[in-house]
Amino acid sequence: MKALDTTLRRTDARAEPDDEALCRAFLAGDEEAFGVLVARHRVLVLSLVRRYATSPEDAADLAQQAFLRALEASRRVFSRWSLAGPMPFRAWLIRIALNLGKNHARQGRRWLRAVETPEPESPDESAHESLERAERERQVRAAVLTLPRRQREVLTLRVDAGLAFKDIAESLGITETNAKVNFHHAVKRLRARVAEAPEEERP
C-alpha cells in the first residue's frame, strides 16, 4: 500500500497543472505560472492573429501584444474569477487575440500580403506558379472579407486555430449549435463567391 501511495504521488507530480491551477498560482504570487500559460497557448494565439497580419513578424508582434494585454489585466480578472468560481483563461485569451486582430484590421492591414513577388513554395515551384498560388490566396482572403463578422470569427477559429465547435462557442459566447451554423454558412458563402467569380479569377 505504501509503495502504491508513493507511485500515485509521483504520477500526480508529473501531471501538468491545468490553466485554472496556473491562474490561481499566479494570483498567489507565482510569477512563473503566467509564463507557463504563455508557452502553452502561444501557438493558438499566433494562429488566431496571423490572418490579420501582413507578415510573420507582424503576427508575432500581435501575439506578443495579446499576451501583454492579458498580463496587464490578469490580476484584476483572475481575482474576479476566483470569487465567481471557474477561471476560463483560454476563452478569455482568445477574445483578447480576436479583438486585437480586429483593431489591427481597422488600420487597413487586414488579410493582406506583401506586394512583392512571393517566394516559391518549394524548390520545384516556378515563379509563375508561385504568382498563381499567391493570387488564389488573395482571392480567397478577399472572399473571406465579405463574410458577416460572426461567420468570419467562427471560420478563423475553426480553420486557423483548429478549435472544436465547443471551444469556439465558449470563446465567442454563443451556443455550439450557433457556431456550427455560422461555420456552415461561411463555407457555403465562400464556395458561392468562388463559383460566381469569372473563370480567369477563380482560385
mmCIF file of C-alpha atoms in Angstrom:
data_model
loop_
_atom_site.group_PDB
_atom_site.id
_atom_site.type_symbol
_atom_site.label_atom_id
_atom_site.label_comp_id
_atom_site.label_asym_id
_atom_site.label_seq_id
_atom_site.Cartn_x
_atom_site.Cartn_y
_atom_site.Cartn_z
ATOM 1 C CA MET A 1 0.000 0.000 0.000
ATOM 2 C CA LYS A 2 2.844 2.380 0.860
ATOM 3 C CA ALA A 3 4.521 1.708 -2.495
ATOM 4 C CA LEU A 4 1.225 2.388 -4.295
ATOM 5 C CA ASP A 5 0.769 5.701 -2.486
ATOM 6 C CA THR A 6 4.295 6.717 -3.455
ATOM 7 C CA THR A 7 3.635 5.854 -7.100
ATOM 8 C CA LEU A 8 0.427 7.879 -7.121
ATOM 9 C CA ARG A 9 2.184 10.891 -5.619
ATOM 10 C CA ARG A 10 4.895 10.685 -8.272
ATOM 11 C CA THR A 11 2.271 10.426 -11.020
ATOM 12 C CA ASP A 12 0.480 13.491 -9.675
ATOM 13 C CA ALA A 13 3.770 15.365 -9.509
ATOM 14 C CA ARG A 14 4.401 14.646 -13.196
ATOM 15 C CA ALA A 15 0.938 15.790 -14.250
ATOM 16 C CA GLU A 16 0.902 19.307 -15.662
ATOM 17 C CA PRO A 17 -1.366 21.769 -13.856
ATOM 18 C CA ASP A 18 -4.388 22.916 -15.843
ATOM 19 C CA ASP A 19 -4.984 26.553 -16.789
ATOM 20 C CA GLU A 20 -7.115 27.244 -13.732
ATOM 21 C CA ALA A 21 -4.443 25.935 -11.375
ATOM 22 C CA LEU A 22 -1.846 28.115 -13.087
ATOM 23 C CA CYS A 23 -4.100 31.168 -12.843
ATOM 24 C CA ARG A 24 -4.584 30.592 -9.122
ATOM 25 C CA ALA A 25 -0.849 30.035 -8.655
ATOM 26 C CA PHE A 26 -0.090 33.324 -10.424
ATOM 27 C CA LEU A 27 -2.675 35.109 -8.329
ATOM 28 C CA ALA A 28 -0.996 33.688 -5.235
ATOM 29 C CA GLY A 29 2.343 35.179 -6.272
ATOM 30 C CA ASP A 30 3.940 32.584 -8.555
ATOM 31 C CA GLU A 31 5.170 34.794 -11.414
ATOM 32 C CA GLU A 32 6.406 31.802 -13.427
ATOM 33 C CA ALA A 33 2.870 30.420 -13.691
ATOM 34 C CA PHE A 34 1.924 33.055 -16.260
ATOM 35 C CA GLY A 35 4.979 32.144 -18.318
ATOM 36 C CA VAL A 36 3.711 28.566 -18.449
ATOM 37 C CA LEU A 37 0.350 29.841 -19.689
ATOM 38 C CA VAL A 38 2.085 31.860 -22.398
ATOM 39 C CA ALA A 39 4.120 28.871 -23.576
ATOM 40 C CA ARG A 40 1.038 26.645 -23.554
ATOM 41 C CA HIS A 41 -1.128 28.964 -25.661
ATOM 42 C CA ARG A 42 1.451 30.728 -27.846
ATOM 43 C CA VAL A 43 0.744 28.637 -30.967
ATOM 44 C CA LEU A 44 -3.001 29.132 -30.587
ATOM 45 C CA VAL A 45 -2.719 32.913 -30.278
ATOM 46 C CA LEU A 46 -0.300 33.105 -33.192
ATOM 47 C CA SER A 47 -2.737 31.095 -35.328
ATOM 48 C CA LEU A 48 -5.541 33.495 -34.476
ATOM 49 C CA VAL A 49 -3.707 36.737 -35.229
ATOM 50 C CA ARG A 50 -1.683 35.686 -38.271
ATOM 51 C CA ARG A 51 -4.681 36.146 -40.595
ATOM 52 C CA TYR A 52 -4.810 39.793 -39.590
ATOM 53 C CA ALA A 53 -1.090 40.332 -40.141
ATOM 54 C CA THR A 54 0.903 41.355 -43.202
ATOM 55 C CA SER A 55 3.966 39.275 -42.336
ATOM 56 C CA PRO A 56 5.208 36.648 -39.856
ATOM 57 C CA GLU A 57 6.930 39.430 -37.922
ATOM 58 C CA ASP A 58 3.678 41.384 -37.771
ATOM 59 C CA ALA A 59 1.850 38.285 -36.498
ATOM 60 C CA ALA A 60 4.476 37.682 -33.827
ATOM 61 C CA ASP A 61 4.119 41.285 -32.695
ATOM 62 C CA LEU A 62 0.333 40.942 -32.457
ATOM 63 C CA ALA A 63 0.690 37.729 -30.454
ATOM 64 C CA GLN A 64 3.090 39.446 -28.071
ATOM 65 C CA GLN A 65 0.655 42.327 -27.656
ATOM 66 C CA ALA A 66 -2.135 39.884 -26.851
ATOM 67 C CA PHE A 67 -0.143 38.306 -24.031
ATOM 68 C CA LEU A 68 0.966 41.701 -22.719
ATOM 69 C CA ARG A 69 -2.648 42.836 -22.545
ATOM 70 C CA ALA A 70 -3.587 39.628 -20.797
ATOM 71 C CA LEU A 71 -0.760 40.105 -18.305
ATOM 72 C CA GLU A 72 -1.764 43.702 -17.602
ATOM 73 C CA ALA A 73 -5.342 42.679 -16.809
ATOM 74 C CA SER A 74 -4.552 39.300 -15.258
ATOM 75 C CA ARG A 75 -4.570 40.098 -11.540
ATOM 76 C CA ARG A 76 -7.813 42.055 -11.756
ATOM 77 C CA VAL A 77 -9.519 39.433 -13.916
ATOM 78 C CA PHE A 78 -8.156 36.441 -12.007
ATOM 79 C CA SER A 79 -9.286 37.973 -8.725
ATOM 80 C CA ARG A 80 -12.801 38.357 -10.078
ATOM 81 C CA TRP A 81 -12.768 34.785 -11.366
ATOM 82 C CA SER A 82 -11.587 33.429 -8.024
ATOM 83 C CA LEU A 83 -14.739 34.804 -6.437
ATOM 84 C CA ALA A 84 -17.044 33.546 -9.183
ATOM 85 C CA GLY A 85 -15.692 30.009 -9.497
ATOM 86 C CA PRO A 86 -14.317 28.790 -12.868
ATOM 87 C CA MET A 87 -11.340 30.547 -14.446
ATOM 88 C CA PRO A 88 -11.799 30.355 -18.263
ATOM 89 C CA PHE A 89 -8.337 31.579 -19.219
ATOM 90 C CA ARG A 90 -8.266 30.055 -22.729
ATOM 91 C CA ALA A 91 -11.597 31.557 -23.800
ATOM 92 C CA TRP A 92 -10.600 34.927 -22.342
ATOM 93 C CA LEU A 93 -7.251 34.894 -24.139
ATOM 94 C CA ILE A 94 -8.935 34.023 -27.436
ATOM 95 C CA ARG A 95 -11.240 37.021 -27.089
ATOM 96 C CA ILE A 96 -8.239 39.277 -26.430
ATOM 97 C CA ALA A 97 -6.450 37.962 -29.527
ATOM 98 C CA LEU A 98 -9.518 38.335 -31.742
ATOM 99 C CA ASN A 99 -10.245 41.865 -30.555
ATOM 100 C CA LEU A 100 -6.632 42.827 -31.103
ATOM 101 C CA GLY A 101 -6.766 41.398 -34.617
ATOM 102 C CA LYS A 102 -9.954 43.322 -35.414
ATOM 103 C CA ASN A 103 -8.445 46.588 -34.205
ATOM 104 C CA HIS A 104 -5.357 45.883 -36.269
ATOM 105 C CA ALA A 105 -7.585 45.244 -39.276
ATOM 106 C CA ARG A 106 -9.305 48.610 -38.923
ATOM 107 C CA GLN A 107 -5.954 50.237 -39.550
ATOM 108 C CA GLY A 108 -6.047 48.921 -43.099
ATOM 109 C CA ARG A 109 -3.764 45.914 -42.825
ATOM 110 C CA ARG A 110 -6.226 43.052 -42.663
ATOM 111 C CA TRP A 111 -5.798 39.870 -44.724
ATOM 112 C CA LEU A 112 -3.043 41.441 -46.798
ATOM 113 C CA ARG A 113 0.246 40.109 -48.071
ATOM 114 C CA ALA A 114 3.386 41.878 -49.187
ATOM 115 C CA VAL A 115 3.027 43.252 -52.709
ATOM 116 C CA GLU A 116 6.395 41.930 -53.817
ATOM 117 C CA THR A 117 6.611 38.736 -55.827
ATOM 118 C CA PRO A 118 6.246 35.898 -53.304
ATOM 119 C CA GLU A 119 8.950 33.356 -52.741
ATOM 120 C CA PRO A 120 8.311 29.939 -54.326
ATOM 121 C CA GLU A 121 6.521 27.465 -52.052
ATOM 122 C CA SER A 122 9.018 24.748 -52.938
ATOM 123 C CA PRO A 123 12.267 24.438 -54.927
ATOM 124 C CA ASP A 124 10.279 22.865 -57.803
ATOM 125 C CA GLU A 125 7.712 25.692 -57.966
ATOM 126 C CA SER A 126 8.307 28.191 -60.747
ATOM 127 C CA ALA A 127 7.900 31.927 -60.371
ATOM 128 C CA HIS A 128 4.719 31.734 -62.480
ATOM 129 C CA GLU A 129 3.260 29.002 -60.279
ATOM 130 C CA SER A 130 4.204 30.994 -57.209
ATOM 131 C CA LEU A 131 2.358 34.038 -58.552
ATOM 132 C CA GLU A 132 -0.716 31.947 -59.353
ATOM 133 C CA ARG A 133 -0.717 30.458 -55.859
ATOM 134 C CA ALA A 134 -0.409 33.913 -54.291
ATOM 135 C CA GLU A 135 -3.281 35.189 -56.447
ATOM 136 C CA ARG A 136 -5.505 32.273 -55.390
ATOM 137 C CA GLU A 137 -4.730 33.001 -51.762
ATOM 138 C CA ARG A 138 -5.504 36.702 -52.280
ATOM 139 C CA GLN A 139 -8.861 35.896 -53.857
ATOM 140 C CA VAL A 140 -9.855 33.584 -51.030
ATOM 141 C CA ARG A 141 -8.827 36.182 -48.443
ATOM 142 C CA ALA A 142 -10.859 38.820 -50.311
ATOM 143 C CA ALA A 143 -13.862 36.476 -50.283
ATOM 144 C CA VAL A 144 -13.492 35.967 -46.535
ATOM 145 C CA LEU A 145 -13.725 39.733 -46.077
ATOM 146 C CA THR A 146 -17.245 39.660 -47.498
ATOM 147 C CA LEU A 147 -18.491 37.310 -44.769
ATOM 148 C CA PRO A 148 -20.548 38.659 -41.868
ATOM 149 C CA ARG A 149 -18.476 39.344 -38.761
ATOM 150 C CA ARG A 150 -19.640 36.320 -36.770
ATOM 151 C CA GLN A 151 -19.037 33.966 -39.671
ATOM 152 C CA ARG A 152 -15.512 35.332 -40.127
ATOM 153 C CA GLU A 153 -14.780 34.806 -36.434
ATOM 154 C CA VAL A 154 -16.071 31.233 -36.422
ATOM 155 C CA LEU A 155 -14.210 30.423 -39.639
ATOM 156 C CA THR A 156 -10.958 31.821 -38.243
ATOM 157 C CA LEU A 157 -11.252 29.891 -35.003
ATOM 158 C CA ARG A 158 -12.183 26.674 -36.791
ATOM 159 C CA VAL A 159 -9.755 26.768 -39.716
ATOM 160 C CA ASP A 160 -6.798 28.771 -38.435
ATOM 161 C CA ALA A 161 -6.833 27.842 -34.765
ATOM 162 C CA GLY A 162 -8.280 24.356 -35.244
ATOM 163 C CA LEU A 163 -10.682 24.729 -32.323
ATOM 164 C CA ALA A 164 -13.592 22.401 -31.669
ATOM 165 C CA PHE A 165 -17.048 23.938 -32.014
ATOM 166 C CA LYS A 166 -17.496 23.651 -28.265
ATOM 167 C CA ASP A 167 -14.405 25.800 -27.678
ATOM 168 C CA ILE A 168 -15.459 28.255 -30.380
ATOM 169 C CA ALA A 169 -18.848 28.655 -28.726
ATOM 170 C CA GLU A 170 -17.249 29.275 -25.333
ATOM 171 C CA SER A 171 -14.808 31.796 -26.767
ATOM 172 C CA LEU A 172 -17.452 33.822 -28.604
ATOM 173 C CA GLY A 173 -20.210 33.493 -26.027
ATOM 174 C CA ILE A 174 -22.586 31.623 -28.353
ATOM 175 C CA THR A 175 -24.085 28.142 -28.411
ATOM 176 C CA GLU A 176 -22.284 25.214 -30.020
ATOM 177 C CA THR A 177 -25.161 24.870 -32.496
ATOM 178 C CA ASN A 178 -24.826 28.535 -33.416
ATOM 179 C CA ALA A 179 -21.099 28.068 -34.017
ATOM 180 C CA LYS A 180 -21.767 25.124 -36.346
ATOM 181 C CA VAL A 181 -24.452 27.022 -38.243
ATOM 182 C CA ASN A 182 -22.184 30.043 -38.731
ATOM 183 C CA PHE A 183 -19.364 27.829 -39.980
ATOM 184 C CA HIS A 184 -21.711 26.065 -42.402
ATOM 185 C CA HIS A 185 -22.976 29.352 -43.801
ATOM 186 C CA ALA A 186 -19.441 30.756 -44.049
ATOM 187 C CA VAL A 187 -18.233 27.799 -46.111
ATOM 188 C CA LYS A 188 -21.359 27.927 -48.268
ATOM 189 C CA ARG A 189 -20.897 31.646 -48.939
ATOM 190 C CA LEU A 190 -17.222 31.209 -49.821
ATOM 191 C CA ARG A 191 -17.999 28.418 -52.272
ATOM 192 C CA ALA A 192 -20.706 30.517 -53.896
ATOM 193 C CA ARG A 193 -18.386 33.511 -54.091
ATOM 194 C CA VAL A 194 -15.694 31.474 -55.830
ATOM 195 C CA ALA A 195 -18.230 29.911 -58.200
ATOM 196 C CA GLU A 196 -19.544 33.359 -59.181
ATOM 197 C CA ALA A 197 -16.087 34.714 -59.975
ATOM 198 C CA PRO A 198 -15.018 34.860 -63.636
ATOM 199 C CA GLU A 199 -13.164 31.708 -64.608
ATOM 200 C CA GLU A 200 -9.851 33.527 -65.033
ATOM 201 C CA GLU A 201 -10.190 34.942 -61.492
ATOM 202 C CA ARG A 202 -11.161 31.768 -59.688
ATOM 203 C CA PRO A 203 -8.741 30.382 -57.127
#
